[in-house]
Amino acid sequence: MPTYTEKLMKLMKFIQQKNPDAPIFLFGNYNPLYVYLANRQDLNADVKIYNGINANIAASDSQVYYVSTFKTLTYGQYQTRAARQQLVKESEQANRGSLNNKMVQDTLNGKSDKELNAYITTLDHYHPNNKGYDKMSKLLVKRMAEKESEWLVK
């Protein structure tokens, strides 16, 4: 965490040196494995720790705005509590929380052309697909509109 924090702060300073007036919209992290390991809340907890670092860095700088992607991209199409509870139940039966099971291993090793999360690409099972980037764009536009009076120079 200290290294992550240091490098992120260094990146923010670099951007601000290049353009001191530029607003920076910092996207948060998400858990691309959630749909496969929904019963492993420790993975989400770890992602949330790093998102806390992102949010704190944004809060400490008037030119940086945090954009949370956690709920949208982590949960994908499983946005309701009931849908996530069902996914947890299925995960418990399928993998018992282990990364060492065939479904997860095949996915992580690129042997699966299926992706359980509708917002993650099948190319690497990590990055957003077009739907995921559309969701991110909407989150960004919403955050930009919320803070427009702070960053938009008129």
mmCIF file of N, CA, C and O in Angstrom, residues 26-118:
data_model
loop_
_atom_site.group_PDB
_atom_site.id
_atom_site.type_symbol
_atom_site.label_atom_id
_atom_site.label_comp_id
_atom_site.label_asym_id
_atom_site.label_seq_id
_atom_site.Cartn_x
_atom_site.Cartn_y
_atom_site.Cartn_z
ATOM 1 N N LEU A 26 -10.013 10.535 -11.268
ATOM 2 C CA LEU A 26 -9.322 9.306 -10.921
ATOM 3 C C LEU A 26 -10.330 8.171 -10.749
ATOM 4 O O LEU A 26 -11.130 8.179 -9.824
ATOM 5 N N PHE A 27 -10.281 7.217 -11.664
ATOM 6 C CA PHE A 27 -11.163 6.052 -11.562
ATOM 7 C C PHE A 27 -10.691 5.134 -10.446
ATOM 8 O O PHE A 27 -9.488 4.919 -10.264
ATOM 9 N N GLY A 28 -11.649 4.562 -9.737
ATOM 10 C CA GLY A 28 -11.332 3.584 -8.710
ATOM 11 C C GLY A 28 -11.101 2.214 -9.327
ATOM 12 O O GLY A 28 -11.249 2.010 -10.534
ATOM 13 N N ASN A 29 -10.728 1.284 -8.482
ATOM 14 C CA ASN A 29 -10.458 -0.092 -8.893
ATOM 15 C C ASN A 29 -11.715 -0.946 -8.736
ATOM 16 O O ASN A 29 -12.664 -0.564 -8.055
ATOM 17 N N TYR A 30 -11.692 -2.105 -9.353
ATOM 18 C CA TYR A 30 -12.793 -3.059 -9.256
ATOM 19 C C TYR A 30 -12.206 -4.460 -9.163
ATOM 20 O O TYR A 30 -11.012 -4.659 -9.373
ATOM 21 N N ASN A 31 -13.034 -5.416 -8.831
ATOM 22 C CA ASN A 31 -12.609 -6.803 -8.683
ATOM 23 C C ASN A 31 -13.151 -7.617 -9.858
ATOM 24 O O ASN A 31 -14.309 -8.031 -9.836
ATOM 25 N N PRO A 32 -12.337 -7.888 -10.873
ATOM 26 C CA PRO A 32 -12.833 -8.624 -12.039
ATOM 27 C C PRO A 32 -13.111 -10.099 -11.752
ATOM 28 O O PRO A 32 -13.740 -10.774 -12.559
ATOM 29 N N LEU A 33 -12.675 -10.589 -10.608
ATOM 30 C CA LEU A 33 -12.891 -11.998 -10.262
ATOM 31 C C LEU A 33 -14.145 -12.226 -9.438
ATOM 32 O O LEU A 33 -14.495 -13.377 -9.146
ATOM 33 N N TYR A 34 -14.831 -11.166 -9.053
ATOM 34 C CA TYR A 34 -15.978 -11.304 -8.163
ATOM 35 C C TYR A 34 -16.992 -12.336 -8.654
ATOM 36 O O TYR A 34 -17.448 -13.172 -7.878
ATOM 37 N N VAL A 35 -17.352 -12.290 -9.928
ATOM 38 C CA VAL A 35 -18.396 -13.187 -10.424
ATOM 39 C C VAL A 35 -17.991 -14.659 -10.335
ATOM 40 O O VAL A 35 -18.850 -15.533 -10.326
ATOM 41 N N TYR A 36 -16.700 -14.928 -10.251
ATOM 42 C CA TYR A 36 -16.215 -16.299 -10.125
ATOM 43 C C TYR A 36 -16.015 -16.704 -8.669
ATOM 44 O O TYR A 36 -16.079 -17.878 -8.334
ATOM 45 N N LEU A 37 -15.724 -15.717 -7.833
ATOM 46 C CA LEU A 37 -15.408 -15.974 -6.430
ATOM 47 C C LEU A 37 -16.225 -15.060 -5.525
ATOM 48 O O LEU A 37 -15.703 -14.410 -4.626
ATOM 49 N N ALA A 38 -17.522 -15.033 -5.762
ATOM 50 C CA ALA A 38 -18.405 -14.124 -5.018
ATOM 51 C C ALA A 38 -18.420 -14.422 -3.527
ATOM 52 O O ALA A 38 -18.737 -13.543 -2.726
ATOM 53 N N ASN A 39 -18.070 -15.622 -3.156
ATOM 54 C CA ASN A 39 -18.041 -15.983 -1.742
ATOM 55 C C ASN A 39 -16.735 -15.572 -1.058
ATOM 56 O O ASN A 39 -16.565 -15.780 0.127
ATOM 57 N N ARG A 40 -15.815 -14.971 -1.775
ATOM 58 C CA ARG A 40 -14.542 -14.501 -1.219
ATOM 59 C C ARG A 40 -14.607 -12.989 -0.996
ATOM 60 O O ARG A 40 -14.117 -12.202 -1.796
ATOM 61 N N GLN A 41 -15.214 -12.588 0.105
ATOM 62 C CA GLN A 41 -15.343 -11.162 0.409
ATOM 63 C C GLN A 41 -13.998 -10.511 0.700
ATOM 64 O O GLN A 41 -13.867 -9.296 0.613
ATOM 65 N N ASP A 42 -12.980 -11.303 1.029
ATOM 66 C CA ASP A 42 -11.656 -10.736 1.290
ATOM 67 C C ASP A 42 -11.080 -10.065 0.049
ATOM 68 O O ASP A 42 -10.369 -9.065 0.156
ATOM 69 N N LEU A 43 -11.402 -10.584 -1.127
ATOM 70 C CA LEU A 43 -10.902 -9.973 -2.357
ATOM 71 C C LEU A 43 -11.515 -8.584 -2.548
ATOM 72 O O LEU A 43 -10.815 -7.626 -2.896
ATOM 73 N N ASN A 44 -12.817 -8.471 -2.315
ATOM 74 C CA ASN A 44 -13.466 -7.164 -2.401
ATOM 75 C C ASN A 44 -12.922 -6.222 -1.342
ATOM 76 O O ASN A 44 -12.732 -5.027 -1.600
ATOM 77 N N ALA A 45 -12.670 -6.739 -0.156
ATOM 78 C CA ALA A 45 -12.144 -5.903 0.925
ATOM 79 C C ALA A 45 -10.783 -5.322 0.550
ATOM 80 O O ALA A 45 -10.510 -4.145 0.815
ATOM 81 N N ASP A 46 -9.953 -6.127 -0.090
ATOM 82 C CA ASP A 46 -8.645 -5.637 -0.527
ATOM 83 C C ASP A 46 -8.783 -4.527 -1.570
ATOM 84 O O ASP A 46 -8.084 -3.515 -1.509
ATOM 85 N N VAL A 47 -9.676 -4.711 -2.524
ATOM 86 C CA VAL A 47 -9.897 -3.688 -3.551
ATOM 87 C C VAL A 47 -10.400 -2.401 -2.888
ATOM 88 O O VAL A 47 -9.969 -1.295 -3.240
ATOM 89 N N LYS A 48 -11.272 -2.541 -1.907
ATOM 90 C CA LYS A 48 -11.815 -1.371 -1.217
ATOM 91 C C LYS A 48 -10.734 -0.617 -0.447
ATOM 92 O O LYS A 48 -10.793 0.609 -0.335
ATOM 93 N N ILE A 49 -9.741 -1.310 0.060
ATOM 94 C CA ILE A 49 -8.624 -0.635 0.739
ATOM 95 C C ILE A 49 -7.909 0.289 -0.248
ATOM 96 O O ILE A 49 -7.627 1.448 0.053
ATOM 97 N N TYR A 50 -7.629 -0.226 -1.429
ATOM 98 C CA TYR A 50 -6.938 0.598 -2.434
ATOM 99 C C TYR A 50 -7.838 1.729 -2.933
ATOM 100 O O TYR A 50 -7.371 2.825 -3.217
ATOM 101 N N ASN A 51 -9.127 1.473 -3.016
ATOM 102 C CA ASN A 51 -10.047 2.547 -3.390
ATOM 103 C C ASN A 51 -10.083 3.628 -2.317
ATOM 104 O O ASN A 51 -10.271 4.803 -2.623
ATOM 105 N N GLY A 52 -9.900 3.244 -1.074
ATOM 106 C CA GLY A 52 -9.808 4.229 -0.002
ATOM 107 C C GLY A 52 -8.599 5.130 -0.188
ATOM 108 O O GLY A 52 -8.677 6.349 0.032
ATOM 109 N N ILE A 53 -7.497 4.549 -0.624
ATOM 110 C CA ILE A 53 -6.302 5.346 -0.925
ATOM 111 C C ILE A 53 -6.607 6.315 -2.055
ATOM 112 O O ILE A 53 -6.295 7.512 -1.972
ATOM 113 N N ASN A 54 -7.245 5.818 -3.111
ATOM 114 C CA ASN A 54 -7.597 6.683 -4.247
ATOM 115 C C ASN A 54 -8.484 7.836 -3.785
ATOM 116 O O ASN A 54 -8.258 8.991 -4.146
ATOM 117 N N ALA A 55 -9.513 7.515 -3.022
ATOM 118 C CA ALA A 55 -10.466 8.529 -2.562
ATOM 119 C C ALA A 55 -9.782 9.548 -1.648
ATOM 120 O O ALA A 55 -10.064 10.751 -1.743
ATOM 121 N N ASN A 56 -8.885 9.090 -0.788
ATOM 122 C CA ASN A 56 -8.171 10.010 0.107
ATOM 123 C C ASN A 56 -7.248 10.945 -0.654
ATOM 124 O O ASN A 56 -7.148 12.129 -0.327
ATOM 125 N N ILE A 57 -6.574 10.411 -1.664
ATOM 126 C CA ILE A 57 -5.702 11.263 -2.481
ATOM 127 C C ILE A 57 -6.546 12.305 -3.211
ATOM 128 O O ILE A 57 -6.198 13.485 -3.259
ATOM 129 N N ALA A 58 -7.681 11.888 -3.744
ATOM 130 C CA ALA A 58 -8.568 12.838 -4.428
ATOM 131 C C ALA A 58 -9.092 13.893 -3.453
ATOM 132 O O ALA A 58 -9.135 15.078 -3.778
ATOM 133 N N ALA A 59 -9.456 13.477 -2.256
ATOM 134 C CA ALA A 59 -10.002 14.407 -1.270
ATOM 135 C C ALA A 59 -8.966 15.420 -0.792
ATOM 136 O O ALA A 59 -9.321 16.530 -0.381
ATOM 137 N N SER A 60 -7.701 15.051 -0.882
ATOM 138 C CA SER A 60 -6.645 15.946 -0.396
ATOM 139 C C SER A 60 -6.166 16.936 -1.450
ATOM 140 O O SER A 60 -5.311 17.773 -1.170
ATOM 141 N N ASP A 61 -6.702 16.852 -2.655
ATOM 142 C CA ASP A 61 -6.272 17.734 -3.737
ATOM 143 C C ASP A 61 -7.509 18.282 -4.437
ATOM 144 O O ASP A 61 -8.314 17.528 -4.979
ATOM 145 N N SER A 62 -7.640 19.587 -4.458
ATOM 146 C CA SER A 62 -8.852 20.213 -5.012
ATOM 147 C C SER A 62 -9.010 20.026 -6.515
ATOM 148 O O SER A 62 -10.073 20.311 -7.059
ATOM 149 N N GLN A 63 -7.985 19.528 -7.186
ATOM 150 C CA GLN A 63 -8.071 19.312 -8.627
ATOM 151 C C GLN A 63 -8.297 17.847 -8.998
ATOM 152 O O GLN A 63 -8.366 17.512 -10.176
ATOM 153 N N VAL A 64 -8.384 16.974 -8.003
ATOM 154 C CA VAL A 64 -8.548 15.549 -8.273
ATOM 155 C C VAL A 64 -9.926 15.116 -7.786
ATOM 156 O O VAL A 64 -10.329 15.426 -6.667
ATOM 157 N N TYR A 65 -10.635 14.385 -8.650
ATOM 158 C CA TYR A 65 -11.992 13.931 -8.369
ATOM 159 C C TYR A 65 -12.044 12.421 -8.522
ATOM 160 O O TYR A 65 -11.669 11.873 -9.554
ATOM 161 N N TYR A 66 -12.522 11.766 -7.493
ATOM 162 C CA TYR A 66 -12.594 10.308 -7.486
ATOM 163 C C TYR A 66 -13.873 9.837 -8.175
ATOM 164 O O TYR A 66 -14.952 10.367 -7.927
ATOM 165 N N VAL A 67 -13.744 8.828 -9.035
ATOM 166 C CA VAL A 67 -14.880 8.234 -9.734
ATOM 167 C C VAL A 67 -14.908 6.756 -9.367
ATOM 168 O O VAL A 67 -14.045 5.986 -9.788
ATOM 169 N N SER A 68 -15.883 6.361 -8.579
ATOM 170 C CA SER A 68 -15.974 4.974 -8.143
ATOM 171 C C SER A 68 -16.530 4.088 -9.258
ATOM 172 O O SER A 68 -17.560 4.385 -9.850
ATOM 173 N N THR A 69 -15.826 3.002 -9.518
ATOM 174 C CA THR A 69 -16.295 2.003 -10.491
ATOM 175 C C THR A 69 -16.559 0.667 -9.814
ATOM 176 O O THR A 69 -16.972 -0.290 -10.464
ATOM 177 N N PHE A 70 -16.308 0.605 -8.504
ATOM 178 C CA PHE A 70 -16.339 -0.682 -7.801
ATOM 179 C C PHE A 70 -17.657 -1.419 -7.994
ATOM 180 O O PHE A 70 -17.682 -2.541 -8.481
ATOM 181 N N LYS A 71 -18.743 -0.802 -7.585
ATOM 182 C CA LYS A 71 -20.035 -1.500 -7.627
ATOM 183 C C LYS A 71 -20.421 -1.870 -9.064
ATOM 184 O O LYS A 71 -20.813 -3.009 -9.341
ATOM 185 N N THR A 72 -20.274 -0.942 -9.965
ATOM 186 C CA THR A 72 -20.691 -1.173 -11.347
ATOM 187 C C THR A 72 -19.886 -2.285 -12.017
ATOM 188 O O THR A 72 -20.453 -3.230 -12.574
ATOM 189 N N LEU A 73 -18.559 -2.182 -11.975
ATOM 190 C CA LEU A 73 -17.738 -3.151 -12.708
ATOM 191 C C LEU A 73 -17.494 -4.441 -11.935
ATOM 192 O O LEU A 73 -17.382 -5.505 -12.536
ATOM 193 N N THR A 74 -17.406 -4.376 -10.627
ATOM 194 C CA THR A 74 -17.213 -5.596 -9.845
ATOM 195 C C THR A 74 -18.431 -6.497 -9.954
ATOM 196 O O THR A 74 -18.319 -7.689 -10.235
ATOM 197 N N TYR A 75 -19.609 -5.925 -9.727
ATOM 198 C CA TYR A 75 -20.834 -6.719 -9.702
ATOM 199 C C TYR A 75 -21.414 -6.970 -11.083
ATOM 200 O O TYR A 75 -22.260 -7.850 -11.240
ATOM 201 N N GLY A 76 -20.972 -6.224 -12.086
ATOM 202 C CA GLY A 76 -21.476 -6.434 -13.441
ATOM 203 C C GLY A 76 -22.987 -6.365 -13.486
ATOM 204 O O GLY A 76 -23.597 -5.453 -12.934
ATOM 205 N N GLN A 77 -23.590 -7.334 -14.110
ATOM 206 C CA GLN A 77 -25.041 -7.360 -14.251
ATOM 207 C C GLN A 77 -25.734 -7.830 -12.962
ATOM 208 O O GLN A 77 -26.952 -7.804 -12.872
ATOM 209 N N TYR A 78 -24.973 -8.201 -11.951
ATOM 210 C CA TYR A 78 -25.528 -8.693 -10.681
ATOM 211 C C TYR A 78 -25.659 -7.528 -9.687
ATOM 212 O O TYR A 78 -25.046 -7.524 -8.625
ATOM 213 N N GLN A 79 -26.447 -6.528 -10.035
ATOM 214 C CA GLN A 79 -26.511 -5.303 -9.246
ATOM 215 C C GLN A 79 -27.451 -5.376 -8.049
ATOM 216 O O GLN A 79 -27.315 -4.593 -7.112
ATOM 217 N N THR A 80 -28.385 -6.308 -8.039
ATOM 218 C CA THR A 80 -29.301 -6.381 -6.899
ATOM 219 C C THR A 80 -28.720 -7.293 -5.817
ATOM 220 O O THR A 80 -27.921 -8.195 -6.107
ATOM 221 N N ARG A 81 -29.154 -7.058 -4.605
ATOM 222 C CA ARG A 81 -28.702 -7.894 -3.482
ATOM 223 C C ARG A 81 -29.075 -9.359 -3.725
ATOM 224 O O ARG A 81 -28.273 -10.256 -3.494
ATOM 225 N N ALA A 82 -30.278 -9.593 -4.225
ATOM 226 C CA ALA A 82 -30.735 -10.966 -4.468
ATOM 227 C C ALA A 82 -29.859 -11.664 -5.510
ATOM 228 O O ALA A 82 -29.497 -12.834 -5.347
ATOM 229 N N ALA A 83 -29.519 -10.949 -6.568
ATOM 230 C CA ALA A 83 -28.672 -11.530 -7.615
ATOM 231 C C ALA A 83 -27.291 -11.863 -7.066
ATOM 232 O O ALA A 83 -26.729 -12.926 -7.374
ATOM 233 N N ARG A 84 -26.745 -10.993 -6.224
ATOM 234 C CA ARG A 84 -25.419 -11.245 -5.651
ATOM 235 C C ARG A 84 -25.467 -12.396 -4.635
ATOM 236 O O ARG A 84 -24.540 -13.202 -4.570
ATOM 237 N N GLN A 85 -26.536 -12.486 -3.885
ATOM 238 C CA GLN A 85 -26.663 -13.600 -2.935
ATOM 239 C C GLN A 85 -26.723 -14.935 -3.671
ATOM 240 O O GLN A 85 -26.121 -15.925 -3.238
ATOM 241 N N GLN A 86 -27.425 -14.972 -4.783
ATOM 242 C CA GLN A 86 -27.493 -16.188 -5.598
ATOM 243 C C GLN A 86 -26.109 -16.520 -6.154
ATOM 244 O O GLN A 86 -25.699 -17.677 -6.169
ATOM 245 N N LEU A 87 -25.387 -15.498 -6.586
ATOM 246 C CA LEU A 87 -24.042 -15.703 -7.114
ATOM 247 C C LEU A 87 -23.107 -16.235 -6.021
ATOM 248 O O LEU A 87 -22.298 -17.131 -6.283
ATOM 249 N N VAL A 88 -23.227 -15.732 -4.820
ATOM 250 C CA VAL A 88 -22.428 -16.223 -3.696
ATOM 251 C C VAL A 88 -22.732 -17.698 -3.455
ATOM 252 O O VAL A 88 -21.818 -18.516 -3.298
ATOM 253 N N LYS A 89 -24.007 -18.033 -3.451
ATOM 254 C CA LYS A 89 -24.420 -19.421 -3.236
ATOM 255 C C LYS A 89 -23.831 -20.340 -4.317
ATOM 256 O O LYS A 89 -23.288 -21.405 -4.015
ATOM 257 N N GLU A 90 -23.915 -19.902 -5.568
ATOM 258 C CA GLU A 90 -23.369 -20.692 -6.670
ATOM 259 C C GLU A 90 -21.848 -20.809 -6.557
ATOM 260 O O GLU A 90 -21.278 -21.863 -6.830
ATOM 261 N N SER A 91 -21.201 -19.739 -6.151
ATOM 262 C CA SER A 91 -19.739 -19.758 -5.994
ATOM 263 C C SER A 91 -19.317 -20.721 -4.898
ATOM 264 O O SER A 91 -18.328 -21.431 -5.034
ATOM 265 N N GLU A 92 -20.058 -20.733 -3.805
ATOM 266 C CA GLU A 92 -19.739 -21.650 -2.708
ATOM 267 C C GLU A 92 -19.820 -23.093 -3.177
ATOM 268 O O GLU A 92 -18.976 -23.918 -2.841
ATOM 269 N N GLN A 93 -20.811 -23.397 -3.983
ATOM 270 C CA GLN A 93 -20.972 -24.764 -4.481
ATOM 271 C C GLN A 93 -19.926 -25.106 -5.538
ATOM 272 O O GLN A 93 -19.420 -26.211 -5.575
ATOM 273 N N ALA A 94 -19.587 -24.128 -6.369
ATOM 274 C CA ALA A 94 -18.696 -24.402 -7.500
ATOM 275 C C ALA A 94 -17.226 -24.451 -7.115
ATOM 276 O O ALA A 94 -16.482 -25.276 -7.627
ATOM 277 N N ASN A 95 -16.795 -23.575 -6.223
ATOM 278 C CA ASN A 95 -15.360 -23.486 -6.013
ATOM 279 C C ASN A 95 -14.913 -23.432 -4.563
ATOM 280 O O ASN A 95 -13.729 -23.387 -4.290
ATOM 281 N N ARG A 96 -15.831 -23.365 -3.669
ATOM 282 C CA ARG A 96 -15.499 -23.330 -2.235
ATOM 283 C C ARG A 96 -14.504 -22.212 -1.908
ATOM 284 O O ARG A 96 -13.737 -22.301 -0.967
ATOM 285 N N GLY A 97 -14.470 -21.166 -2.739
ATOM 286 C CA GLY A 97 -13.614 -20.019 -2.464
ATOM 287 C C GLY A 97 -12.177 -20.175 -2.894
ATOM 288 O O GLY A 97 -11.340 -19.350 -2.594
ATOM 289 N N SER A 98 -11.873 -21.223 -3.621
ATOM 290 C CA SER A 98 -10.489 -21.479 -4.012
ATOM 291 C C SER A 98 -10.198 -20.960 -5.412
ATOM 292 O O SER A 98 -11.016 -21.076 -6.317
ATOM 293 N N LEU A 99 -9.017 -20.396 -5.569
ATOM 294 C CA LEU A 99 -8.556 -20.012 -6.903
ATOM 295 C C LEU A 99 -8.110 -21.237 -7.695
ATOM 296 O O LEU A 99 -7.923 -21.177 -8.892
ATOM 297 N N ASN A 100 -7.906 -22.353 -7.013
ATOM 298 C CA ASN A 100 -7.399 -23.568 -7.636
ATOM 299 C C ASN A 100 -8.527 -24.480 -8.074
ATOM 300 O O ASN A 100 -8.603 -25.635 -7.687
ATOM 301 N N ASN A 101 -9.416 -23.968 -8.901
ATOM 302 C CA ASN A 101 -10.460 -24.814 -9.461
ATOM 303 C C ASN A 101 -10.488 -24.601 -10.965
ATOM 304 O O ASN A 101 -10.020 -23.586 -11.469
ATOM 305 N N LYS A 102 -10.979 -25.566 -11.677
ATOM 306 C CA LYS A 102 -10.894 -25.569 -13.137
ATOM 307 C C LYS A 102 -11.533 -24.349 -13.780
ATOM 308 O O LYS A 102 -10.948 -23.738 -14.669
ATOM 309 N N MET A 103 -12.722 -23.959 -13.340
ATOM 310 C CA MET A 103 -13.407 -22.821 -13.954
ATOM 311 C C MET A 103 -12.574 -21.546 -13.832
ATOM 312 O O MET A 103 -12.339 -20.840 -14.810
ATOM 313 N N VAL A 104 -12.085 -21.261 -12.631
ATOM 314 C CA VAL A 104 -11.305 -20.042 -12.414
ATOM 315 C C VAL A 104 -9.972 -20.131 -13.146
ATOM 316 O O VAL A 104 -9.556 -19.182 -13.817
ATOM 317 N N GLN A 105 -9.298 -21.264 -13.057
ATOM 318 C CA GLN A 105 -8.011 -21.430 -13.727
ATOM 319 C C GLN A 105 -8.141 -21.288 -15.243
ATOM 320 O O GLN A 105 -7.327 -20.618 -15.883
ATOM 321 N N ASP A 106 -9.161 -21.913 -15.831
ATOM 322 C CA ASP A 106 -9.372 -21.793 -17.274
ATOM 323 C C ASP A 106 -9.624 -20.339 -17.675
ATOM 324 O O ASP A 106 -9.118 -19.863 -18.689
ATOM 325 N N THR A 107 -10.400 -19.638 -16.885
ATOM 326 C CA THR A 107 -10.687 -18.236 -17.179
ATOM 327 C C THR A 107 -9.420 -17.399 -17.087
ATOM 328 O O THR A 107 -9.098 -16.629 -17.999
ATOM 329 N N LEU A 108 -8.693 -17.535 -15.993
ATOM 330 C CA LEU A 108 -7.486 -16.730 -15.791
ATOM 331 C C LEU A 108 -6.389 -17.050 -16.801
ATOM 332 O O LEU A 108 -5.579 -16.193 -17.125
ATOM 333 N N ASN A 109 -6.376 -18.270 -17.299
ATOM 334 C CA ASN A 109 -5.355 -18.670 -18.272
ATOM 335 C C ASN A 109 -5.810 -18.483 -19.718
ATOM 336 O O ASN A 109 -5.138 -18.931 -20.635
ATOM 337 N N GLY A 110 -6.947 -17.831 -19.909
ATOM 338 C CA GLY A 110 -7.417 -17.537 -21.252
ATOM 339 C C GLY A 110 -7.980 -18.722 -21.996
ATOM 340 O O GLY A 110 -8.103 -18.682 -23.214
ATOM 341 N N LYS A 111 -8.316 -19.794 -21.304
ATOM 342 C CA LYS A 111 -8.845 -20.982 -21.972
ATOM 343 C C LYS A 111 -10.362 -20.946 -22.084
ATOM 344 O O LYS A 111 -10.968 -21.852 -22.610
ATOM 345 N N SER A 112 -10.955 -19.888 -21.567
ATOM 346 C CA SER A 112 -12.409 -19.776 -21.610
ATOM 347 C C SER A 112 -12.795 -18.571 -22.457
ATOM 348 O O SER A 112 -12.229 -17.499 -22.314
ATOM 349 N N ASP A 113 -13.734 -18.776 -23.369
ATOM 350 C CA ASP A 113 -14.215 -17.643 -24.159
ATOM 351 C C ASP A 113 -15.521 -17.111 -23.568
ATOM 352 O O ASP A 113 -16.205 -16.311 -24.172
ATOM 353 N N LYS A 114 -15.842 -17.564 -22.362
ATOM 354 C CA LYS A 114 -17.021 -17.093 -21.652
ATOM 355 C C LYS A 114 -16.569 -16.145 -20.553
ATOM 356 O O LYS A 114 -15.526 -16.346 -19.944
ATOM 357 N N GLU A 115 -17.354 -15.143 -20.314
ATOM 358 C CA GLU A 115 -17.112 -14.213 -19.216
ATOM 359 C C GLU A 115 -18.413 -14.068 -18.474
ATOM 360 O O GLU A 115 -19.435 -13.751 -19.076
ATOM 361 N N LEU A 116 -18.395 -14.324 -17.179
ATOM 362 C CA LEU A 116 -19.613 -14.248 -16.389
ATOM 363 C C LEU A 116 -20.046 -12.814 -16.098
ATOM 364 O O LEU A 116 -21.195 -12.572 -15.783
ATOM 365 N N ASN A 117 -19.116 -11.881 -16.173
ATOM 366 C CA ASN A 117 -19.427 -10.476 -15.929
ATOM 367 C C ASN A 117 -19.668 -9.799 -17.281
ATOM 368 O O ASN A 117 -18.759 -9.723 -18.113
ATOM 369 N N ALA A 118 -20.860 -9.283 -17.492
ATOM 370 C CA ALA A 118 -21.239 -8.700 -18.783
ATOM 371 C C ALA A 118 -20.447 -7.443 -19.135
ATOM 372 O O ALA A 118 -20.528 -6.965 -20.259
#
